């Protein structure tokens, strides 16, 4: 706490005032020391990888000397295939963004503003696609819509037709990408709709507008910032995706920038300058998208929450609400239920849809040394990284929300910086930075852990900060007045109150880490392979049934831990009540 913000009471003697000042001085010094430590840790984890990535695109080694050069930039600008990858990235990302935004906005409006049956349950279920890893979601749609082996095409051919769908196209990639990121838009827009004053819509309807025109002319413009935020988030996620484009695009040579980076890394020796410039492409696209969002909202007011109380108005859909519920269930079938059933069926088939079932692909999970070693690496990396991310996220949140230390706002800015950087680009920056340092981190699981923490610590900060801000500081101040130190206050007062947010944060980053592919790809070695890398390698050699069994294992590891933690939390809550 800053010394300037603390008033020393009058009426105490000079020596006591001197002691108080020395105490405040020591406390201020201690606070600044801790802040400096956090600055260093976060700069190493988040800023240095980004800086290293940018620098690597403009330097090279000549005769053991590092020199500035534009060779990599010239090579990328002069090669048509890189421009084609850039074009594909922009087209597919914009297409997926538009589709995801449309699905997300419709879902949010139906679930929040209408009387659709089981709205609360459906809203929770509609977030599940987020927890299906992109690689597994894309693989499920390969089994559904691939030209020769896709379930839809096999069924349609059996009825005397031809190829019904082809998932290896631009539309296939856009569709598969959009349906799995639509829940991000839905959650952002749903929150805005809940905070919207319904008197605006009521005034529009009194003026003669019907429900559709009210939604188009009043509701959607008022929540435009949330829609735009969801759209930009979708675009940034799309440009950094690796699993979906590589599975669906490489078959017909539809390369995006991420797949070009992957192919460049397969060359020996890889040209890291070109790889860095391609990754900078992704960063530039992300920055442009965020700047456009700021420009679109500049100088406009979207205030909907005032001191006047209100309750969200529910629109009655009469019998049409069952049709809306059926459409939402169809979305869940296409994104979660159907893919999981199809992957399970493929895991027990001798070869995709051969019609002959076997246990061989399942027994492979506990008889293969590759599976055992990669499973061990995945679990160790995930648990350590998720725990460290949550602890660091809580510490940053506590400093920024509960203290008055000068410079704490910069701490939050540093943490949020990697949020707009695609995972693959950030991972390349991590590898460049640690290759330049004298410490032998590269080639161990620790570089993967460090990369995951730096890329996703902002997720933990967001989750814990919102919970901390809801707790009035007077509870902690009462504990301090009663003689508790700051550590005891945090342990006995703050932590129990924000424990649900901490657990949610841990589960969220755990579910990301257990199946992360883009971040691990540039950082793993033969000894640090994870399950996601093993799944990708198995797909590359065409063992689809084994990929299905590995995907099931990843889903069980993700969903199983989420279920256990949720059940444990509910039991504690019930015991407390």
XYZ file of C-alpha atoms in Angstrom:
577
model
C 0.000 0.000 0.000
C 1.322 3.400 -0.865
C 2.533 5.521 2.002
C 0.795 8.540 0.547
C -2.573 6.852 0.882
C -2.281 6.164 4.621
C -3.078 8.880 7.167
C -1.291 8.710 10.520
C -3.791 9.555 13.301
C -3.160 12.721 15.296
C -2.741 12.544 19.019
C 0.141 10.100 19.171
C 3.623 11.004 20.357
C 6.558 11.800 18.057
C 8.342 8.489 18.683
C 5.192 6.524 17.933
C 4.641 8.550 14.747
C 8.229 7.784 13.766
C 7.685 4.072 14.397
C 4.509 4.131 12.301
C 6.357 5.870 9.453
C 9.184 3.287 9.587
C 6.583 0.497 9.543
C 4.820 2.049 6.543
C 8.123 2.589 4.811
C 9.117 -1.065 5.292
C 5.697 -2.206 4.097
C 5.911 0.031 1.022
C 9.394 -1.281 0.285
C 8.211 -4.866 0.669
C 5.274 -4.178 -1.635
C 7.533 -2.671 -4.297
C 9.940 -5.603 -3.968
C 7.121 -8.112 -4.567
C 5.837 -6.017 -7.475
C 9.317 -6.000 -9.027
C 9.507 -9.785 -8.720
C 6.132 -10.170 -10.434
C 7.198 -7.737 -13.154
C 10.312 -9.805 -13.876
C 8.432 -13.109 -13.915
C 5.673 -11.797 -16.162
C 8.059 -9.998 -18.522
C 10.042 -13.233 -18.958
C 6.874 -15.313 -19.413
C 4.856 -12.971 -21.647
C 6.784 -10.025 -23.116
C 10.126 -11.621 -23.999
C 8.612 -14.351 -26.234
C 6.728 -11.705 -28.240
C 9.813 -9.464 -28.483
C 12.008 -12.435 -29.461
C 9.582 -13.399 -32.219
C 9.668 -9.912 -33.724
C 13.473 -9.657 -33.465
C 13.998 -13.139 -34.986
C 12.217 -12.050 -38.164
C 14.872 -9.366 -38.780
C 18.152 -10.993 -37.716
C 20.255 -13.876 -38.984
C 23.618 -15.470 -38.286
C 26.560 -14.899 -40.658
C 30.021 -16.253 -39.773
C 28.935 -16.709 -36.139
C 27.783 -13.079 -36.017
C 24.210 -11.895 -35.548
C 23.327 -9.366 -38.263
C 20.276 -7.349 -39.136
C 18.700 -8.482 -42.398
C 15.499 -8.312 -44.430
C 16.162 -11.621 -46.210
C 13.312 -13.445 -44.460
C 10.882 -10.589 -45.112
C 11.901 -10.483 -48.791
C 11.561 -14.257 -49.104
C 8.057 -14.204 -47.665
C 6.934 -11.175 -49.684
C 8.359 -12.634 -52.921
C 6.865 -16.120 -52.629
C 3.296 -16.491 -54.052
C 2.510 -19.506 -51.839
C 2.862 -17.358 -48.720
C 0.489 -14.757 -50.172
C -1.946 -17.586 -50.945
C -1.688 -18.762 -47.323
C -2.347 -15.216 -46.134
C -5.369 -14.948 -48.447
C -6.734 -18.297 -47.249
C -6.252 -17.243 -43.622
C -8.131 -13.972 -44.110
C -10.978 -15.511 -46.158
C -11.515 -18.525 -43.894
C -11.171 -16.502 -40.689
C -13.654 -13.846 -41.848
C -16.085 -16.541 -43.033
C -15.833 -18.455 -39.751
C -16.114 -15.211 -37.773
C -19.332 -14.204 -39.554
C -20.901 -17.653 -39.141
C -19.809 -17.995 -35.503
C -21.132 -14.518 -34.717
C -24.493 -15.277 -36.327
C -24.832 -18.580 -34.431
C -23.632 -17.040 -31.153
C -25.952 -14.005 -31.314
C -28.999 -16.122 -32.190
C -28.218 -18.590 -29.388
C -27.757 -15.752 -26.879
C -30.977 -13.978 -27.865
C -33.059 -17.174 -27.807
C -31.667 -18.383 -24.471
C -31.689 -15.034 -22.621
C -34.625 -13.056 -24.041
C -37.207 -15.720 -24.941
C -39.205 -18.333 -23.046
C -37.508 -21.279 -24.752
C -37.943 -24.414 -22.550
C -34.986 -25.571 -20.407
C -33.187 -22.296 -21.235
C -30.771 -22.482 -18.292
C -29.830 -26.111 -19.045
C -29.474 -25.406 -22.762
C -27.272 -22.370 -22.091
C -24.909 -24.499 -19.992
C -24.870 -27.269 -22.614
C -24.251 -24.737 -25.406
C -20.876 -23.877 -23.834
C -19.666 -27.496 -24.131
C -18.244 -27.142 -27.691
C -15.542 -24.895 -26.184
C -14.223 -27.911 -24.316
C -13.969 -30.049 -27.474
C -10.370 -29.526 -28.690
C -10.238 -28.177 -32.288
C -8.195 -31.172 -33.470
C -10.754 -33.643 -32.084
C -13.709 -31.633 -33.410
C -12.138 -31.493 -36.871
C -11.316 -35.209 -36.745
C -14.955 -35.994 -35.869
C -16.100 -34.033 -38.923
C -13.583 -35.904 -41.093
C -15.364 -39.093 -40.025
C -18.701 -37.442 -40.842
C -18.012 -35.536 -44.064
C -14.858 -36.895 -45.766
C -15.527 -37.764 -49.451
C -14.741 -41.510 -49.299
C -14.992 -42.515 -45.648
C -17.410 -39.939 -44.208
C -20.520 -41.380 -42.562
C -22.865 -38.992 -44.408
C -21.379 -39.819 -47.796
C -21.350 -43.583 -47.120
C -25.006 -43.432 -46.097
C -26.004 -41.322 -49.103
C -24.089 -43.575 -51.497
C -25.831 -46.576 -49.949
C -29.145 -44.951 -50.897
C -28.004 -44.623 -54.519
C -26.726 -41.014 -54.385
C -23.255 -39.547 -54.865
C -21.039 -37.489 -52.559
C -23.309 -35.405 -50.328
C -20.673 -33.217 -48.638
C -16.940 -32.619 -48.827
C -15.416 -31.403 -45.593
C -12.020 -30.787 -47.289
C -13.128 -27.448 -48.774
C -13.204 -23.771 -47.759
C -16.819 -24.134 -46.657
C -15.966 -27.292 -44.710
C -13.175 -25.542 -42.805
C -15.355 -22.473 -42.162
C -18.264 -24.617 -40.926
C -16.146 -26.790 -38.619
C -14.276 -23.810 -37.194
C -17.355 -21.643 -36.667
C -19.580 -24.128 -34.829
C -16.906 -24.711 -32.179
C -16.120 -21.047 -31.476
C -19.732 -19.777 -31.579
C -20.147 -20.345 -27.789
C -17.529 -17.628 -27.124
C -19.750 -15.100 -28.921
C -22.849 -16.474 -27.200
C -21.402 -16.007 -23.702
C -20.255 -12.421 -24.390
C -23.554 -11.341 -25.991
C -25.690 -13.158 -23.385
C -24.036 -11.160 -20.603
C -24.794 -7.893 -22.427
C -28.424 -8.859 -23.076
C -28.935 -9.557 -19.366
C -27.755 -6.020 -18.538
C -29.944 -4.309 -21.145
C -32.803 -2.102 -19.969
C -35.998 -3.574 -21.559
C -37.699 -0.136 -21.541
C -35.892 0.603 -24.824
C -37.589 -2.363 -26.517
C -40.920 -1.555 -24.878
C -40.770 2.010 -26.243
C -40.013 0.648 -29.728
C -42.989 -1.722 -29.637
C -45.294 1.032 -28.360
C -44.137 3.011 -31.415
C -45.382 0.239 -33.678
C -42.325 -1.955 -34.320
C -42.887 -5.715 -34.369
C -40.607 -8.163 -32.517
C -38.254 -8.813 -35.429
C -37.796 -5.111 -36.251
C -37.362 -4.360 -32.530
C -34.617 -6.950 -32.332
C -32.899 -5.692 -35.511
C -33.291 -1.930 -34.896
C -33.066 -1.702 -31.080
C -31.689 -4.810 -29.367
C -28.777 -5.672 -31.645
C -27.459 -2.072 -32.048
C -27.523 -1.573 -28.255
C -25.420 -4.702 -27.653
C -23.225 -3.976 -30.693
C -20.009 -3.607 -28.607
C -20.480 -7.124 -27.229
C -21.237 -8.533 -30.671
C -18.151 -6.791 -32.050
C -16.013 -8.074 -29.156
C -17.236 -11.619 -29.784
C -16.592 -11.270 -33.517
C -13.031 -9.975 -33.007
C -12.326 -12.733 -30.476
C -13.602 -15.298 -33.002
C -11.380 -13.837 -35.731
C -8.277 -13.911 -33.495
C -8.990 -17.528 -32.526
C -9.501 -18.482 -36.194
C -6.237 -17.016 -37.508
C -4.272 -18.913 -34.829
C -5.987 -22.293 -35.193
C -3.788 -25.176 -36.245
C -5.671 -28.458 -35.690
C -8.687 -27.688 -37.879
C -6.817 -26.213 -40.920
C -4.192 -28.951 -40.948
C -6.747 -31.779 -40.825
C -9.218 -30.299 -43.286
C -7.068 -28.075 -45.493
C -3.872 -29.950 -46.298
C -5.663 -32.765 -48.165
C -6.575 -30.337 -50.971
C -3.632 -27.982 -50.386
C -5.696 -25.233 -48.749
C -2.835 -23.875 -46.671
C -3.327 -21.232 -44.005
C -0.474 -19.325 -42.366
C -0.390 -21.760 -39.422
C -0.098 -24.763 -41.735
C 2.643 -22.963 -43.707
C 4.532 -22.445 -40.448
C 4.177 -26.171 -39.741
C 5.473 -27.161 -43.190
C 8.426 -24.749 -42.842
C 9.312 -26.345 -39.495
C 9.435 -29.759 -41.219
C 12.286 -28.632 -43.488
C 15.846 -29.433 -42.455
C 17.281 -27.147 -41.386
C 14.165 -24.996 -40.836
C 14.393 -21.334 -41.833
C 13.460 -19.710 -38.527
C 13.524 -16.243 -40.088
C 10.689 -17.170 -42.489
C 8.832 -18.924 -39.659
C 9.121 -15.785 -37.511
C 7.888 -13.487 -40.311
C 4.880 -15.766 -40.921
C 4.108 -15.676 -37.191
C 4.401 -11.860 -37.269
C 1.756 -11.964 -40.033
C -0.640 -13.510 -37.509
C 0.221 -10.881 -34.896
C -0.370 -8.073 -37.420
C -3.773 -9.518 -38.361
C -4.703 -9.724 -34.675
C -3.598 -6.118 -34.038
C -5.539 -4.865 -37.096
C -8.700 -6.637 -35.893
C -8.421 -5.065 -32.426
C -7.696 -1.601 -33.899
C -10.754 -1.887 -36.159
C -12.857 -2.768 -33.122
C -11.633 0.329 -31.286
C -12.222 2.507 -34.362
C -15.780 1.194 -34.807
C -16.715 2.009 -31.207
C -14.824 5.298 -30.892
C -16.943 8.282 -29.877
C -20.173 6.298 -29.486
C -22.140 5.644 -26.295
C -23.694 2.269 -25.526
C -24.707 2.879 -21.908
C -27.618 0.604 -20.921
C -27.134 0.223 -17.177
C -28.070 3.237 -15.042
C -29.155 3.794 -11.465
C -32.704 2.886 -12.439
C -33.603 -0.712 -11.522
C -34.957 -3.103 -14.147
C -35.540 -6.756 -14.900
C -34.862 -8.356 -18.294
C -38.089 -8.776 -20.237
C -38.804 -12.274 -21.567
C -40.362 -12.452 -25.045
C -43.117 -15.071 -25.368
C -42.727 -17.314 -28.435
C -45.933 -19.371 -27.875
C -45.641 -22.807 -29.553
C -42.603 -21.655 -31.546
C -40.455 -21.993 -28.426
C -40.361 -25.774 -28.852
C -39.088 -25.353 -32.410
C -36.364 -22.999 -31.144
C -35.411 -25.545 -28.460
C -35.235 -28.261 -31.127
C -32.857 -26.122 -33.232
C -30.595 -25.567 -30.221
C -30.594 -29.323 -29.517
C -29.632 -29.866 -33.187
C -26.667 -27.530 -32.676
C -25.607 -29.611 -29.661
C -25.972 -32.834 -31.686
C -23.760 -31.418 -34.459
C -21.042 -30.106 -32.138
C -20.927 -32.404 -29.112
C -23.275 -35.389 -29.005
C -22.872 -36.582 -32.605
C -19.066 -36.172 -32.799
C -18.521 -37.958 -29.475
C -20.726 -40.913 -30.533
C -19.024 -41.110 -33.930
C -15.535 -40.978 -32.416
C -16.519 -43.738 -29.954
C -17.883 -45.889 -32.797
C -14.715 -45.329 -34.854
C -12.537 -46.258 -31.866
C -14.152 -49.707 -31.742
C -13.991 -50.283 -35.523
C -11.197 -52.172 -37.276
C -10.861 -49.339 -39.801
C -13.156 -46.327 -39.677
C -16.590 -47.573 -40.888
C -15.590 -51.152 -41.784
C -18.588 -52.543 -39.885
C -16.290 -54.910 -37.989
C -15.739 -54.082 -34.349
C -12.692 -54.773 -32.198
C -11.170 -54.013 -28.815
C -7.685 -53.662 -30.322
C -7.783 -49.855 -30.574
C -8.864 -49.542 -26.958
C -6.357 -52.063 -25.560
C -3.748 -50.095 -27.538
C -4.258 -47.306 -24.997
C -2.697 -49.303 -22.136
C -0.379 -51.633 -24.065
C 1.469 -48.992 -26.090
C 4.620 -47.527 -24.559
C 4.035 -44.369 -26.649
C 0.632 -43.843 -25.027
C 2.008 -44.432 -21.513
C 4.893 -41.984 -21.902
C 2.848 -39.267 -23.639
C 0.009 -39.678 -21.117
C 2.479 -39.213 -18.254
C 3.952 -36.100 -19.918
C 0.478 -34.654 -20.579
C -0.746 -35.172 -17.025
C 2.438 -33.821 -15.389
C 2.634 -30.784 -17.687
C -1.069 -30.046 -17.341
C -1.261 -30.301 -13.543
C 1.915 -28.253 -12.932
C 1.040 -25.615 -15.541
C -2.624 -25.301 -14.486
C -1.673 -24.957 -10.817
C 1.112 -22.432 -11.476
C -1.137 -20.438 -13.838
C -3.887 -20.244 -11.222
C -1.502 -19.255 -8.399
C 0.127 -16.565 -10.550
C -3.280 -15.373 -11.760
C -4.542 -15.035 -8.177
C -1.401 -13.129 -7.121
C -1.707 -10.669 -10.014
C -5.439 -10.210 -9.368
C -4.860 -9.572 -5.660
C -2.152 -6.977 -6.338
C -4.184 -5.114 -8.958
C -7.507 -5.188 -7.050
C -6.508 -5.077 -3.383
C -3.418 -2.850 -3.273
C -2.561 0.737 -4.179
C 0.998 -0.014 -5.256
C 2.084 2.375 -7.988
C 2.433 0.637 -11.353
C 0.036 -2.218 -10.695
C -1.991 -1.279 -13.827
C 1.085 -2.048 -15.958
C 1.148 -5.497 -14.365
C -2.351 -6.200 -15.657
C -1.467 -4.845 -19.113
C 1.542 -7.170 -19.335
C -0.603 -10.161 -18.374
C -3.286 -9.408 -20.963
C -0.775 -8.832 -23.803
C -0.572 -12.491 -25.038
C -4.377 -12.763 -25.259
C -4.317 -11.233 -28.737
C -1.380 -13.350 -29.937
C -2.182 -16.679 -31.679
C -0.896 -19.690 -29.734
C 1.415 -20.980 -32.464
C 3.075 -17.562 -32.884
C 3.528 -17.194 -29.121
C 5.023 -20.687 -28.844
C 7.563 -19.847 -31.544
C 8.517 -16.728 -29.567
C 8.990 -18.881 -26.452
C 11.302 -21.240 -28.332
C 13.381 -18.366 -29.805
C 13.766 -16.644 -26.421
C 14.860 -19.724 -24.458
C 17.229 -20.815 -27.230
C 19.034 -17.475 -26.763
C 19.309 -17.795 -22.986
C 22.129 -19.705 -21.230
C 19.660 -21.871 -19.278
C 18.979 -25.393 -20.580
C 15.202 -25.257 -20.617
C 14.676 -26.171 -24.271
C 14.059 -29.897 -24.694
C 12.474 -30.319 -21.258
C 8.862 -30.240 -20.146
C 9.583 -26.911 -18.414
C 9.644 -24.912 -21.643
C 6.152 -26.227 -22.463
C 4.971 -25.359 -18.939
C 6.476 -21.850 -19.151
C 4.900 -21.299 -22.566
C 1.455 -22.404 -21.379
C 1.636 -20.179 -18.287
C 2.675 -17.114 -20.297
C 0.009 -17.636 -22.963
C -2.927 -18.380 -20.639
C -2.249 -16.637 -17.295
C -4.601 -13.869 -18.457
C -7.474 -16.375 -18.375
C -6.856 -17.003 -14.650
C -6.493 -13.274 -13.962
C -9.836 -12.527 -15.641
C -11.636 -15.318 -13.732
C -10.253 -14.428 -10.276
C -10.361 -10.631 -10.685
C -14.098 -10.577 -11.349
C -14.678 -12.580 -8.154
C -12.302 -10.447 -6.051
C -14.052 -7.255 -7.150
C -17.359 -8.605 -5.786
C -15.931 -8.948 -2.256
C -15.947 -5.778 -0.193
C -12.501 -4.934 1.280
C -14.050 -4.323 4.711
C -13.922 -8.061 5.430
C -10.144 -8.092 5.002
C -9.778 -4.753 6.811
C -11.659 -6.208 9.795
C -9.227 -9.125 9.884
C -6.240 -6.730 9.787
C -7.757 -4.648 12.608
C -8.155 -7.872 14.609
C -4.403 -8.452 14.371
C -4.060 -10.693 11.314
C -1.035 -10.183 9.059
C -1.573 -9.815 5.312
C -0.634 -13.454 4.683
C -3.044 -14.712 7.363
C -5.749 -12.412 6.008
C -5.300 -13.776 2.503
C -5.214 -17.402 3.735
C -8.139 -17.227 6.164
C -10.399 -14.567 4.609
C -9.707 -13.895 0.929
C -8.892 -17.405 -0.311
C -12.025 -19.106 1.111
C -14.217 -16.375 -0.408
C -12.744 -16.616 -3.921
C -12.177 -20.383 -3.821
C -15.000 -21.123 -6.349
C -13.410 -18.707 -8.855
C -9.962 -20.236 -8.251
C -11.330 -23.742 -8.835
C -13.150 -22.607 -11.992
C -9.960 -20.990 -13.224
C -7.954 -24.181 -12.602
C -10.520 -26.360 -14.385
C -10.666 -23.963 -17.344
C -6.904 -23.882 -17.962
C -6.643 -27.633 -17.229
C -9.204 -28.372 -19.964
C -7.159 -26.249 -22.394
C -3.752 -27.681 -21.466
C -4.698 -31.375 -21.540
C -5.373 -31.248 -25.298
C -3.291 -28.219 -26.382
C -1.626 -28.788 -29.754
C -0.604 -25.411 -31.202
C 1.468 -24.356 -28.174
C 3.197 -27.721 -27.807
C 4.055 -28.266 -31.487
C 7.145 -25.978 -31.698
C 8.329 -26.842 -28.157
C 8.254 -30.632 -27.811
C 11.069 -33.132 -28.348
C 11.048 -36.940 -28.576
C 11.161 -37.151 -24.770
C 8.472 -34.541 -24.105
C 5.732 -35.575 -26.531
C 2.181 -35.187 -25.259
C -1.045 -37.026 -26.098
C -2.098 -34.277 -28.523
C 1.184 -34.664 -30.434
C 0.794 -38.473 -30.464
C -2.766 -38.070 -31.845
C -1.467 -35.733 -34.546
C 1.389 -38.107 -35.500
C -1.029 -41.061 -35.585
C -3.379 -39.107 -37.867
C -0.430 -38.282 -40.149
C 0.169 -42.019 -40.806
C -3.542 -42.666 -41.446
C -4.426 -44.752 -38.353
C -7.860 -43.160 -37.935
C -9.245 -45.744 -35.494
C -6.285 -45.268 -33.160
C -6.717 -41.487 -33.444
C -10.346 -41.992 -32.384
C -9.306 -43.997 -29.301
C -6.715 -41.359 -28.382
C -9.333 -38.625 -28.817
C -11.663 -40.520 -26.481
C -8.861 -40.729 -23.910
C -8.307 -36.949 -24.097
C -12.033 -36.276 -23.743
C -12.212 -38.575 -20.704
C -9.186 -36.856 -19.128
C -10.738 -33.427 -19.699
C -14.392 -34.154 -18.893
C -13.529 -36.610 -16.092
C -11.465 -34.122 -14.112
C -14.078 -31.408 -14.682
C -16.773 -33.748 -13.329
C -14.674 -34.757 -10.302
C -13.838 -31.151 -9.401
C -17.459 -30.046 -9.866
C -18.734 -32.934 -7.723
C -16.141 -32.179 -5.006
C -17.095 -28.492 -5.030
C -20.810 -29.273 -4.719
C -20.134 -31.670 -1.836
C -18.148 -29.010 0.018
C -20.910 -26.484 -0.613
C -23.583 -28.903 0.642
C -21.495 -29.677 3.747
C -21.003 -25.969 4.423
C -24.768 -25.335 4.137
